Coordinates of N, CA and C in Angstrom, one line a residue:
M1 N 41.8 -28.7 -78.1 CA 41.0 -29.8 -77.6 C 39.9 -30.2 -78.6
G2 N 39.8 -29.4 -79.7 CA 38.7 -29.7 -80.6 C 37.4 -29.1 -80.1
S3 N 36.3 -29.6 -80.7 CA 35.0 -29.1 -80.3 C 34.7 -29.5 -78.9
I4 N 34.1 -28.6 -78.1 CA 33.8 -28.8 -76.7 C 32.4 -29.4 -76.6
P5 N 32.2 -30.6 -76.0 CA 30.9 -31.1 -75.9 C 30.0 -30.4 -74.9
A6 N 28.8 -30.2 -75.2 CA 27.8 -29.6 -74.2 C 27.2 -30.8 -73.4
S7 N 27.3 -32.0 -74.0 CA 26.7 -33.1 -73.3 C 27.5 -34.4 -73.5
V8 N 27.6 -35.2 -72.5 CA 28.4 -36.4 -72.5 C 27.5 -37.6 -72.0
G9 N 27.7 -38.8 -72.6 CA 26.9 -39.9 -72.1 C 27.6 -41.2 -71.9
I10 N 27.3 -41.9 -70.9 CA 27.7 -43.3 -70.7 C 26.6 -43.9 -69.7
R11 N 26.0 -44.9 -70.1 CA 24.9 -45.5 -69.3 C 25.2 -46.9 -68.8
E12 N 26.2 -47.6 -69.4 CA 26.5 -49.0 -69.0 C 27.7 -49.1 -68.1
G13 N 27.6 -50.0 -67.2 CA 28.7 -50.2 -66.3 C 28.7 -49.1 -65.2
L14 N 28.1 -49.4 -64.1 CA 27.8 -48.4 -63.1 C 29.2 -47.8 -62.5
G15 N 30.2 -48.6 -62.4 CA 31.5 -48.2 -62.0 C 32.1 -47.2 -63.0
D16 N 32.0 -47.6 -64.3 CA 32.5 -46.7 -65.3 C 31.7 -45.4 -65.4
C17 N 30.4 -45.4 -65.1 CA 29.7 -44.2 -65.0 C 30.2 -43.2 -63.9
I18 N 30.6 -43.8 -62.8 CA 31.1 -43.0 -61.7 C 32.5 -42.4 -62.1
V19 N 33.3 -43.2 -62.7 CA 34.7 -42.8 -63.1 C 34.5 -41.7 -64.2
A20 N 33.7 -42.0 -65.2 CA 33.5 -41.0 -66.3 C 33.0 -39.7 -65.8
A21 N 32.1 -39.7 -64.8 CA 31.6 -38.5 -64.2 C 32.7 -37.6 -63.7
A22 N 33.8 -38.2 -63.2 CA 34.9 -37.4 -62.7 C 35.5 -36.6 -63.8
A23 N 35.6 -37.2 -65.0 CA 36.2 -36.6 -66.2 C 35.3 -35.5 -66.7
V24 N 34.0 -35.7 -66.6 CA 33.0 -34.7 -67.0 C 33.1 -33.5 -66.1
Q25 N 33.1 -33.8 -64.8 CA 33.3 -32.8 -63.8 C 34.5 -31.9 -64.0
K26 N 35.6 -32.5 -64.3 CA 36.9 -31.8 -64.6 C 36.7 -30.9 -65.8
L27 N 36.1 -31.4 -66.9 CA 35.9 -30.6 -68.1 C 35.0 -29.4 -67.8
A28 N 33.9 -29.6 -67.0 CA 33.0 -28.6 -66.7 C 33.6 -27.5 -65.9
R29 N 34.5 -27.9 -64.9 CA 35.2 -26.9 -64.1 C 36.2 -26.1 -64.9
K30 N 36.8 -26.8 -65.8 CA 37.8 -26.1 -66.7 C 37.1 -25.1 -67.5
L31 N 35.9 -25.4 -68.0 CA 35.2 -24.4 -68.8 C 34.4 -23.4 -68.0
N32 N 34.3 -23.7 -66.6 CA 33.5 -22.8 -65.7 C 32.1 -22.8 -66.2
S33 N 31.6 -24.0 -66.4 CA 30.2 -24.1 -66.9 C 29.6 -25.4 -66.4
K34 N 28.4 -25.7 -66.9 CA 27.7 -27.0 -66.6 C 27.6 -27.8 -67.8
I35 N 27.9 -29.2 -67.7 CA 27.8 -30.1 -68.8 C 26.7 -31.1 -68.5
K36 N 25.9 -31.3 -69.6 CA 24.8 -32.3 -69.5 C 25.5 -33.7 -69.4
F37 N 24.9 -34.6 -68.6 CA 25.4 -35.9 -68.4 C 24.3 -37.0 -68.5
N38 N 24.4 -37.8 -69.5 CA 23.4 -38.8 -69.7 C 23.9 -40.1 -69.2
T39 N 23.5 -40.6 -68.0 CA 24.0 -41.7 -67.4 C 22.9 -42.6 -66.8
S40 N 23.3 -43.7 -66.2 CA 22.3 -44.7 -65.8 C 21.3 -44.1 -64.8
P41 N 20.0 -44.4 -65.1 CA 18.9 -43.9 -64.2 C 19.2 -44.3 -62.7
K42 N 19.9 -45.4 -62.4 CA 20.2 -45.8 -61.1 C 21.0 -44.8 -60.3
L43 N 21.8 -44.0 -61.1 CA 22.8 -43.1 -60.4 C 22.4 -41.6 -60.5
Q44 N 21.3 -41.3 -61.2 CA 21.0 -39.9 -61.5 C 20.8 -39.1 -60.2
F45 N 20.2 -39.7 -59.2 CA 19.9 -39.0 -58.0 C 21.2 -38.4 -57.3
L46 N 22.4 -39.0 -57.6 CA 23.6 -38.5 -57.0 C 24.1 -37.2 -57.7
F47 N 23.5 -36.8 -58.8 CA 24.0 -35.7 -59.6 C 22.9 -34.6 -59.6
N48 N 21.8 -34.8 -59.0 CA 20.7 -33.8 -59.2 C 21.1 -32.4 -58.6
K49 N 21.9 -32.4 -57.6 CA 22.4 -31.1 -57.0 C 23.8 -30.8 -57.3
H50 N 24.4 -31.4 -58.3 CA 25.8 -31.2 -58.7 C 25.9 -29.8 -59.3
P51 N 26.9 -29.0 -58.9 CA 27.0 -27.6 -59.5 C 27.6 -27.6 -60.9
N52 N 28.2 -28.7 -61.3 CA 28.8 -28.7 -62.6 C 28.3 -29.7 -63.6
I53 N 27.4 -30.6 -63.1 CA 26.8 -31.7 -64.0 C 25.3 -31.6 -63.9
Q54 N 24.7 -31.6 -65.1 CA 23.3 -31.5 -65.2 C 22.8 -32.8 -65.9
I55 N 22.0 -33.6 -65.2 CA 21.5 -34.8 -65.7 C 20.6 -34.6 -66.9
S56 N 20.8 -35.4 -67.9 CA 20.0 -35.2 -69.2 C 19.8 -36.6 -69.8
N57 N 18.6 -36.8 -70.3 CA 18.3 -38.1 -71.0 C 18.3 -37.9 -72.5
E58 N 18.8 -36.7 -73.0 CA 18.9 -36.4 -74.4 C 20.1 -37.2 -75.0
E59 N 20.1 -37.3 -76.3 CA 21.2 -37.9 -77.0 C 22.4 -37.0 -76.8
P60 N 23.5 -37.6 -76.3 CA 24.7 -36.7 -76.0 C 25.6 -36.4 -77.2
D61 N 26.3 -35.3 -77.1 CA 27.3 -35.0 -78.1 C 28.4 -36.0 -78.2
V62 N 28.8 -36.5 -77.1 CA 29.9 -37.5 -77.0 C 29.4 -38.7 -76.2
K63 N 29.5 -39.9 -76.8 CA 29.2 -41.1 -76.1 C 30.5 -41.7 -75.7
L64 N 30.8 -41.8 -74.4 CA 32.0 -42.4 -74.0 C 32.0 -43.9 -74.2
K65 N 33.2 -44.5 -74.6 CA 33.2 -45.9 -74.9 C 34.3 -46.6 -74.1
W66 N 34.2 -47.9 -74.0 CA 35.3 -48.7 -73.4 C 36.3 -49.0 -74.5
P67 N 37.6 -49.3 -74.1 CA 38.6 -49.6 -75.0 C 38.3 -50.6 -76.1
S68 N 37.5 -51.6 -75.7 CA 37.1 -52.7 -76.6 C 36.2 -52.2 -77.7
Q69 N 35.6 -51.0 -77.5 CA 34.6 -50.5 -78.5 C 35.2 -49.4 -79.4
L70 N 36.5 -49.2 -79.2 CA 37.2 -48.1 -80.0 C 38.1 -48.7 -81.0
N71 N 38.4 -48.0 -82.1 CA 39.3 -48.5 -83.1 C 40.7 -48.0 -82.9
Y72 N 41.0 -47.4 -81.7 CA 42.4 -47.1 -81.3 C 42.6 -47.6 -79.9
D73 N 43.9 -47.8 -79.5 CA 44.2 -48.5 -78.3 C 44.3 -47.6 -77.1
L74 N 43.4 -47.8 -76.1 CA 43.5 -47.1 -74.8 C 43.7 -48.1 -73.7
F75 N 44.0 -49.3 -74.0 CA 44.1 -50.3 -72.9 C 45.2 -50.0 -71.9
D76 N 46.3 -49.4 -72.3 CA 47.4 -49.1 -71.4 C 47.2 -48.0 -70.5
L77 N 46.1 -47.2 -70.7 CA 45.8 -46.0 -69.9 C 45.1 -46.4 -68.6
H78 N 45.2 -45.6 -67.6 CA 44.3 -45.7 -66.5 C 42.9 -45.5 -66.9
T79 N 41.9 -46.1 -66.2 CA 40.5 -46.0 -66.6 C 40.0 -44.6 -66.6
M80 N 40.6 -43.7 -65.7 CA 40.2 -42.3 -65.8 C 40.7 -41.7 -67.1
Q81 N 41.9 -42.0 -67.5 CA 42.4 -41.4 -68.7 C 41.7 -42.0 -70.0
R82 N 41.2 -43.2 -69.9 CA 40.5 -43.7 -71.0 C 39.3 -42.9 -71.4
F83 N 38.6 -42.4 -70.3 CA 37.4 -41.5 -70.6 C 37.8 -40.1 -70.9
A84 N 38.8 -39.6 -70.1 CA 39.2 -38.2 -70.3 C 39.8 -38.0 -71.6
T85 N 40.5 -38.9 -72.2 CA 41.1 -38.8 -73.5 C 40.0 -38.6 -74.6
Q86 N 38.9 -39.2 -74.4 CA 37.8 -39.1 -75.4 C 37.2 -37.7 -75.3
L87 N 37.5 -37.0 -74.2 CA 37.0 -35.6 -74.0 C 38.1 -34.6 -74.3
G88 N 39.2 -35.1 -74.7 CA 40.3 -34.2 -75.0 C 41.0 -33.6 -73.7
L89 N 41.0 -34.4 -72.6 CA 41.5 -34.0 -71.4 C 42.7 -34.9 -70.9
T90 N 43.5 -34.4 -70.0 CA 44.4 -35.2 -69.2 C 44.0 -35.0 -67.8
V91 N 43.6 -36.1 -67.1 CA 43.1 -36.0 -65.8 C 43.9 -37.0 -64.9
S92 N 44.3 -36.5 -63.7 CA 45.0 -37.4 -62.8 C 44.2 -38.6 -62.3
P93 N 44.7 -39.7 -62.2 CA 44.0 -40.9 -61.6 C 43.6 -40.7 -60.1
T94 N 44.0 -39.6 -59.5 CA 43.6 -39.3 -58.2 C 42.2 -38.6 -58.2
E95 N 41.7 -38.2 -59.3 CA 40.5 -37.5 -59.4 C 39.3 -38.4 -59.1
V96 N 38.4 -37.9 -58.4 CA 37.1 -38.6 -58.2 C 36.0 -37.6 -58.3
V97 N 34.8 -38.0 -58.7 CA 33.7 -37.1 -58.8 C 33.1 -36.8 -57.4
D98 N 32.6 -35.6 -57.3 CA 31.9 -35.2 -56.1 C 30.4 -35.6 -56.3
L99 N 29.9 -36.1 -55.2 CA 28.5 -36.6 -55.2 C 27.7 -35.8 -54.2
Y100 N 26.4 -35.6 -54.4 CA 25.6 -34.8 -53.5 C 24.3 -35.5 -53.1
D101 N 23.8 -35.2 -51.9 CA 22.5 -35.7 -51.5 C 21.4 -34.8 -52.0
N102 N 20.2 -35.1 -51.7 CA 19.0 -34.4 -52.2 C 18.9 -33.0 -51.6
E103 N 19.6 -32.7 -50.5 CA 19.6 -31.4 -49.9 C 20.8 -30.5 -50.5
G104 N 21.6 -31.1 -51.4 CA 22.7 -30.4 -52.0 C 24.0 -30.5 -51.1
E105 N 24.0 -31.3 -50.1 CA 25.2 -31.5 -49.3 C 26.1 -32.5 -49.9
R106 N 27.3 -32.2 -50.0 CA 28.3 -33.1 -50.6 C 28.5 -34.3 -49.7
L107 N 28.5 -35.5 -50.4 CA 28.6 -36.8 -49.7 C 30.1 -37.0 -49.4
I108 N 30.4 -36.8 -48.1 CA 31.8 -37.0 -47.6 C 31.8 -38.0 -46.4
N109 N 32.6 -39.0 -46.5 CA 32.7 -40.0 -45.4 C 33.1 -39.3 -44.1
T110 N 32.3 -39.7 -43.0 CA 32.6 -39.1 -41.7 C 33.4 -40.1 -40.8
S111 N 33.4 -41.4 -41.2 CA 34.1 -42.4 -40.4 C 33.7 -42.4 -39.0
T112 N 32.4 -42.2 -38.7 CA 31.9 -42.1 -37.4 C 31.2 -43.4 -36.9
S113 N 30.9 -44.3 -37.7 CA 30.3 -45.6 -37.3 C 31.4 -46.7 -37.1
N114 N 31.0 -47.8 -36.5 CA 31.9 -48.9 -36.3 C 31.7 -49.9 -37.4
V115 N 31.2 -49.5 -38.6 CA 30.8 -50.4 -39.7 C 32.0 -50.5 -40.7
I116 N 32.3 -51.7 -41.1 CA 33.1 -52.0 -42.2 C 32.3 -52.5 -43.3
C117 N 32.2 -51.7 -44.4 CA 31.4 -52.1 -45.6 C 32.3 -53.1 -46.4
L118 N 31.7 -54.3 -46.6 CA 32.4 -55.4 -47.3 C 31.6 -55.8 -48.6
N119 N 32.3 -55.7 -49.7 CA 31.7 -56.2 -51.0 C 32.5 -57.4 -51.4
E120 N 31.9 -58.6 -51.3 CA 32.7 -59.8 -51.6 C 32.7 -60.1 -53.1
L121 N 31.7 -59.7 -53.8 CA 31.6 -60.1 -55.2 C 31.2 -58.9 -56.1
S122 N 31.8 -58.8 -57.2 CA 31.5 -57.7 -58.2 C 30.4 -58.2 -59.1
A123 N 30.0 -57.4 -60.1 CA 29.1 -57.8 -61.1 C 29.7 -58.9 -62.0
E124 N 31.0 -59.1 -61.9 CA 31.7 -60.2 -62.6 C 32.3 -61.1 -61.6
P125 N 31.5 -62.0 -60.9 CA 31.9 -62.6 -59.7 C 33.0 -63.7 -59.9
S126 N 33.2 -64.2 -61.1 CA 34.2 -65.2 -61.3 C 35.6 -64.6 -61.5
R127 N 35.6 -63.3 -61.6 CA 36.9 -62.7 -61.9 C 37.3 -61.6 -60.9
R128 N 36.3 -61.0 -60.3 CA 36.5 -59.9 -59.4 C 35.8 -60.2 -58.1
F129 N 36.5 -60.8 -57.1 CA 35.9 -61.3 -55.9 C 37.0 -61.4 -54.8
I130 N 36.5 -61.5 -53.6 CA 37.4 -61.8 -52.5 C 37.3 -63.3 -52.1
P131 N 38.3 -64.0 -52.2 CA 38.2 -65.5 -51.8 C 37.7 -65.7 -50.4
E132 N 37.1 -66.8 -50.2 CA 36.4 -67.1 -48.9 C 37.4 -67.1 -47.8
K133 N 38.7 -67.6 -48.0 CA 39.7 -67.6 -46.9 C 40.0 -66.2 -46.5
E134 N 40.1 -65.3 -47.4 CA 40.4 -63.9 -47.1 C 39.2 -63.2 -46.4
V135 N 37.9 -63.6 -46.8 CA 36.7 -63.1 -46.2 C 36.7 -63.4 -44.7
R136 N 37.0 -64.7 -44.4 CA 37.1 -65.1 -43.0 C 38.1 -64.3 -42.2
L137 N 39.3 -64.1 -42.9 CA 40.3 -63.4 -42.2 C 39.9 -61.9 -41.9
I138 N 39.2 -61.3 -42.8 CA 38.7 -59.9 -42.6 C 37.7 -59.9 -41.5
E139 N 36.7 -60.9 -41.5 CA 35.7 -60.9 -40.5 C 36.3 -61.1 -39.1
D140 N 37.2 -62.1 -39.0 CA 37.8 -62.3 -37.7 C 38.6 -61.1 -37.2
F141 N 39.3 -60.5 -38.1 CA 40.1 -59.4 -37.7 C 39.3 -58.2 -37.1
F142 N 38.3 -57.8 -37.9 CA 37.5 -56.6 -37.5 C 36.5 -56.9 -36.4
T143 N 35.9 -58.1 -36.3 CA 35.0 -58.4 -35.2 C 35.8 -58.5 -33.9
S144 N 37.0 -58.9 -34.0 CA 37.8 -59.0 -32.7 C 38.1 -57.6 -32.2
K145 N 38.0 -56.6 -33.0 CA 38.3 -55.2 -32.6 C 37.0 -54.4 -32.4
G146 N 35.9 -55.1 -32.4 CA 34.6 -54.4 -32.1 C 33.9 -53.8 -33.3
Y147 N 34.3 -54.1 -34.5 CA 33.6 -53.5 -35.7 C 32.6 -54.5 -36.2
S148 N 31.6 -53.9 -36.9 CA 30.5 -54.7 -37.5 C 30.8 -54.8 -39.0
I149 N 30.6 -56.0 -39.6 CA 30.8 -56.1 -41.0 C 29.4 -56.0 -41.6
V150 N 29.2 -55.1 -42.6 CA 28.0 -55.0 -43.3 C 28.3 -55.2 -44.8
R151 N 27.6 -56.2 -45.4 CA 27.9 -56.6 -46.8 C 27.0 -55.7 -47.7
I152 N 27.6 -55.2 -48.7 CA 26.9 -54.3 -49.6 C 27.2 -54.8 -51.1
G153 N 26.2 -54.6 -51.9 CA 26.4 -54.6 -53.3 C 26.6 -55.9 -54.1
D154 N 26.5 -57.1 -53.4 CA 26.6 -58.3 -54.2 C 25.3 -59.1 -54.2
S155 N 25.3 -60.2 -54.8 CA 24.0 -61.0 -55.1 C 23.5 -61.8 -53.9
R156 N 24.3 -61.9 -52.8 CA 23.9 -62.8 -51.7 C 22.8 -62.1 -50.9
S157 N 22.0 -63.0 -50.3 CA 20.8 -62.5 -49.7 C 21.0 -61.6 -48.5
N158 N 22.2 -61.7 -47.9 CA 22.5 -60.9 -46.7 C 23.3 -59.6 -47.1
S159 N 23.3 -59.3 -48.3 CA 24.0 -58.1 -48.8 C 23.0 -57.0 -49.1
E160 N 23.3 -55.7 -48.7 CA 22.5 -54.6 -49.0 C 22.7 -54.2 -50.5
K161 N 21.6 -54.2 -51.3 CA 21.6 -54.0 -52.7 C 21.1 -52.6 -53.1
D162 N 20.3 -52.0 -52.3 CA 19.7 -50.7 -52.6 C 20.8 -49.6 -52.6
I163 N 21.0 -48.9 -53.7 CA 22.1 -48.0 -53.8 C 22.0 -46.8 -52.8
T164 N 20.8 -46.3 -52.6 CA 20.6 -45.2 -51.7 C 21.0 -45.6 -50.3
K165 N 20.7 -46.9 -49.9 CA 21.1 -47.3 -48.6 C 22.6 -47.6 -48.5
C166 N 23.2 -48.1 -49.6 CA 24.6 -48.2 -49.6 C 25.4 -46.9 -49.5
V167 N 24.8 -45.9 -50.1 CA 25.4 -44.5 -50.0 C 25.4 -44.1 -48.5
E168 N 24.3 -44.3 -47.8 CA 24.3 -43.9 -46.4 C 25.3 -44.7 -45.5
L169 N 25.4 -46.0 -45.8 CA 26.4 -46.8 -45.1 C 27.8 -46.3 -45.4
L170 N 28.1 -46.0 -46.6 CA 29.4 -45.5 -47.0 C 29.7 -44.1 -46.4
R171 N 28.7 -43.4 -46.3 CA 28.8 -42.0 -45.8 C 29.4 -42.0 -44.4
H172 N 29.1 -43.0 -43.6 CA 29.5 -43.0 -42.2 C 30.5 -44.2 -41.8
C173 N 30.7 -45.1 -42.6 CA 31.5 -46.3 -42.3 C 33.0 -46.0 -42.0
K174 N 33.7 -46.9 -41.4 CA 35.1 -46.8 -41.2 C 35.9 -47.1 -42.4
L175 N 35.6 -48.2 -43.1 CA 36.4 -48.6 -44.3 C 35.4 -49.3 -45.3
F176 N 35.9 -49.3 -46.5 CA 35.3 -50.1 -47.5 C 36.3 -51.2 -47.9
I177 N 35.9 -52.4 -48.1 CA 36.8 -53.5 -48.5 C 36.1 -54.3 -49.6
G178 N 36.8 -54.5 -50.7 CA 36.1 -55.2 -51.8 C 37.0 -55.3 -53.0
P179 N 36.5 -56.0 -54.1 CA 37.2 -56.0 -55.4 C 37.0 -54.8 -56.2
I180 N 37.6 -54.6 -57.3 CA 37.3 -53.5 -58.2 C 35.8 -53.7 -58.7
S181 N 35.0 -52.7 -58.4 CA 33.6 -52.8 -58.6 C 32.9 -51.5 -58.6
F182 N 31.6 -51.4 -58.9 CA 30.9 -50.2 -58.8 C 30.9 -49.7 -57.4
H183 N 30.8 -50.5 -56.4 CA 30.7 -50.1 -55.0 C 32.1 -49.6 -54.5
Y184 N 33.1 -50.1 -55.1 CA 34.5 -49.5 -54.8 C 34.5 -48.1 -55.3
H185 N 34.1 -47.9 -56.6 CA 34.2 -46.5 -57.2 C 33.3 -45.6 -56.4
L186 N 32.1 -46.1 -56.0 CA 31.2 -45.3 -55.2 C 31.8 -44.9 -53.9
A187 N 32.4 -45.8 -53.2 CA 33.1 -45.6 -51.9 C 34.2 -44.5 -52.1
S188 N 34.9 -44.7 -53.1 CA 36.1 -43.8 -53.4 C 35.5 -42.4 -53.6
A189 N 34.4 -42.2 -54.4 CA 33.9 -40.9 -54.6 C 33.4 -40.3 -53.3
I190 N 32.9 -41.1 -52.4 CA 32.5 -40.6 -51.1 C 33.7 -40.4 -50.1
R191 N 34.8 -40.7 -50.6 CA 36.1 -40.4 -49.9 C 36.3 -41.4 -48.7
V192 N 35.8 -42.6 -48.9 CA 36.0 -43.7 -47.9 C 37.4 -44.3 -48.0
K193 N 38.0 -44.6 -47.0 CA 39.3 -45.3 -47.1 C 38.9 -46.7 -47.6
C194 N 39.7 -47.2 -48.6 CA 39.4 -48.4 -49.3 C 40.6 -49.4 -49.2
L195 N 40.2 -50.7 -49.0 CA 41.2 -51.8 -49.2 C 40.7 -52.6 -50.4
L196 N 41.5 -52.6 -51.4 CA 41.0 -53.1 -52.7 C 41.7 -54.3 -53.1
F197 N 41.0 -55.4 -53.4 CA 41.5 -56.6 -53.9 C 41.4 -56.6 -55.5
T198 N 42.5 -56.7 -56.2 CA 42.5 -56.3 -57.6 C 42.4 -57.5 -58.5
S199 N 42.7 -58.7 -58.1 CA 42.7 -59.9 -58.9 C 43.3 -59.6 -60.3
Y200 N 42.6 -59.9 -61.4 CA 43.2 -59.9 -62.7 C 43.4 -58.4 -63.2
M201 N 42.9 -57.4 -62.5 CA 42.9 -56.1 -63.0 C 44.1 -55.3 -62.2
P202 N 45.1 -54.9 -62.9 CA 46.2 -54.3 -62.1 C 45.8 -53.0 -61.5
H203 N 46.3 -52.8 -60.3 CA 45.8 -51.6 -59.5 C 46.2 -50.3 -60.2
Y204 N 47.3 -50.3 -61.0 CA 47.7 -49.0 -61.6 C 46.8 -48.6 -62.7
N205 N 45.9 -49.5 -63.2 CA 45.0 -49.1 -64.2 C 43.6 -48.7 -63.7
Y206 N 43.3 -49.1 -62.4 CA 41.9 -49.0 -62.0 C 41.7 -48.4 -60.7
S207 N 42.6 -48.3 -59.8 CA 42.4 -47.8 -58.4 C 42.5 -46.3 -58.4
H208 N 41.8 -45.7 -57.5 CA 41.9 -44.2 -57.2 C 43.0 -44.1 -56.1
F209 N 44.1 -43.5 -56.5 CA 45.3 -43.7 -55.7 C 45.3 -42.9 -54.4
F210 N 44.5 -41.9 -54.2 CA 44.6 -41.0 -53.1 C 44.0 -41.6 -51.8
N211 N 43.0 -42.6 -51.9 CA 42.4 -43.1 -50.7 C 42.3 -44.6 -50.7
T212 N 43.2 -45.3 -51.5 CA 43.0 -46.7 -51.7 C 44.4 -47.4 -51.4
T213 N 44.3 -48.5 -50.6 CA 45.4 -49.4 -50.4 C 45.0 -50.7 -51.2
S214 N 45.9 -51.1 -52.1 CA 45.6 -52.2 -53.0 C 46.4 -53.5 -52.6
I215 N 45.6 -54.6 -52.7 CA 46.2 -55.9 -52.5 C 46.3 -56.6 -53.9
S216 N 47.4 -56.9 -54.3 CA 47.6 -57.4 -55.7 C 48.2 -58.8 -55.8
S217 N 47.9 -59.4 -56.9 CA 48.5 -60.7 -57.1 C 49.9 -60.6 -57.7
S218 N 50.7 -61.6 -57.4 CA 52.1 -61.6 -58.0 C 52.1 -62.3 -59.4
R219 N 51.0 -62.8 -59.9 CA 51.0 -63.5 -61.2 C 51.2 -62.5 -62.3
Q220 N 52.0 -62.9 -63.3 CA 52.3 -62.0 -64.4 C 51.1 -61.8 -65.3
C221 N 50.2 -62.7 -65.3 CA 49.1 -62.6 -66.2 C 48.2 -61.4 -66.0
V222 N 48.2 -60.8 -64.8 CA 47.4 -59.7 -64.5 C 47.7 -58.5 -65.4
H223 N 49.0 -58.4 -65.9 CA 49.4 -57.2 -66.6 C 48.9 -57.3 -68.1
L224 N 48.4 -58.5 -68.5 CA 48.0 -58.6 -69.9 C 46.5 -59.1 -70.0
C225 N 45.9 -59.4 -68.9 CA 44.6 -60.2 -69.0 C 43.5 -59.3 -69.7
E226 N 43.4 -58.1 -69.4 CA 42.3 -57.3 -70.0 C 42.5 -57.2 -71.5
K227 N 43.7 -56.9 -71.9 CA 44.0 -56.7 -73.3 C 44.0 -58.0 -74.1
E228 N 44.5 -59.0 -73.5 CA 44.7 -60.3 -74.2 C 44.0 -61.4 -73.4
E229 N 42.7 -61.2 -73.1 CA 42.0 -62.1 -72.2 C 41.9 -63.5 -72.6
A230 N 41.6 -63.8 -73.9 CA 41.4 -65.1 -74.4 C 42.8 -65.9 -74.2
K231 N 43.8 -65.2 -74.6 CA 45.2 -65.8 -74.5 C 45.5 -66.2 -73.1
M232 N 45.3 -65.2 -72.2 CA 45.7 -65.5 -70.8 C 44.8 -66.6 -70.2
R233 N 43.5 -66.6 -70.6 CA 42.7 -67.7 -70.0 C 43.1 -69.0 -70.5
R234 N 43.5 -69.1 -71.8 CA 43.9 -70.4 -72.3 C 45.2 -70.9 -71.6
E235 N 46.2 -69.9 -71.4 CA 47.4 -70.3 -70.9 C 47.3 -70.7 -69.4
N236 N 46.4 -70.0 -68.7 CA 46.2 -70.3 -67.2 C 45.1 -71.1 -66.8
D237 N 44.3 -71.6 -67.8 CA 43.1 -72.4 -67.6 C 42.3 -71.9 -66.5
C238 N 41.8 -70.6 -66.7 CA 41.1 -69.9 -65.6 C 39.7 -69.5 -66.1
W239 N 39.1 -70.2 -67.0 CA 37.8 -69.9 -67.5 C 36.7 -69.8 -66.5
S240 N 36.8 -70.7 -65.5 CA 35.7 -70.8 -64.5 C 35.9 -69.8 -63.3
Q241 N 37.2 -69.5 -63.0 CA 37.5 -68.6 -61.9 C 38.9 -68.0 -62.1
C242 N 39.0 -66.8 -61.8 CA 40.4 -66.1 -61.9 C 41.3 -66.7 -60.8
K243 N 42.5 -67.0 -61.2 CA 43.5 -67.5 -60.3 C 44.5 -66.5 -59.7
A244 N 44.3 -65.2 -60.1 CA 45.2 -64.1 -59.6 C 44.7 -63.6 -58.3
V245 N 44.6 -64.5 -57.4 CA 44.1 -64.2 -56.0 C 45.1 -64.8 -55.0
D246 N 46.3 -64.8 -55.3 CA 47.3 -65.4 -54.4 C 47.8 -64.3 -53.4
Y247 N 46.9 -63.9 -52.6 CA 47.2 -62.8 -51.6 C 47.9 -63.4 -50.4
R248 N 48.7 -62.5 -49.8 CA 49.4 -63.0 -48.6 C 48.8 -62.5 -47.3
E249 N 48.5 -63.4 -46.4 CA 47.7 -63.1 -45.2 C 48.4 -62.0 -44.4
E250 N 49.7 -62.1 -44.2 CA 50.4 -61.1 -43.4 C 50.3 -59.7 -44.0
E251 N 50.3 -59.6 -45.3 CA 50.2 -58.3 -46.0 C 48.8 -57.8 -45.7
I252 N 47.8 -58.6 -45.8 CA 46.4 -58.1 -45.6 C 46.3 -57.6 -44.2
I253 N 46.8 -58.3 -43.2 CA 46.7 -57.9 -41.8 C 47.4 -56.6 -41.6
T254 N 48.6 -56.5 -42.2 CA 49.3 -55.2 -42.0 C 48.6 -54.1 -42.6
Y255 N 48.0 -54.2 -43.7 CA 47.2 -53.1 -44.3 C 46.0 -52.8 -43.5
M256 N 45.3 -53.8 -43.0 CA 44.1 -53.6 -42.2 C 44.4 -52.8 -40.9
E257 N 45.5 -53.2 -40.3 CA 46.0 -52.5 -39.1 C 46.3 -51.0 -39.4
G258 N 47.0 -50.8 -40.5 CA 47.3 -49.5 -40.9 C 46.1 -48.6 -41.2
L259 N 45.1 -49.2 -41.8 CA 43.9 -48.4 -42.2 C 43.1 -48.0 -41.0
L260 N 43.2 -48.7 -39.9 CA 42.5 -48.4 -38.6 C 43.3 -47.4 -37.8
S261 N 44.5 -47.1 -38.1 CA 45.3 -46.2 -37.3 C 45.1 -44.8 -37.6

């Protein structure tokens, strides 16, 4: 595996930080030790009580990078493997990091509230979002069954933005619904059942398979968009908004019913 890093860093992209932490956790457990982790200050509270990860603001031995920042091609790998490979590991895409509260209790979803956490827009709202028609379908479906919709993590005024409050909502909610985003990766780490709208990002590269049901586009462009973004955008004239949102209503309803059973 080469030299073993005592510290690992990634501070940009909150979702990437959560995914990368799972690879760091895997490495630390393999070594039966603790590894220093330099990550976004917004997330450090989630790792203060972690038995295998020690928060550090020192310069790390290994700075994890995105595929676009590397001189070798990792685009075809799952996002988990993109980070794990840089640590000399092979990690299953089912892996998610364990998160802990300030008392050292592991954050595990209880599914005890009647709340559905909905994230309509990611940090890249023109490409990773749930279209308005599908949002109305989701609202009508769950409210008719007695559930409350609570919006988390997007820029709209009625959405909860505070991460600590989002964590508490996710800790007890029934489901998380949203596009690929930081809040999806956070929900998955807390072991929430997720309904994921993938748009231009193919589910086989980004979703956590063990607790996620993915709604995907049938457009072929999704398989190439990340690696050949400019070409796909020229061919599909989708500079203003992603067009890979051709979701089928009956499929969404079937999945929502299944996730409630």
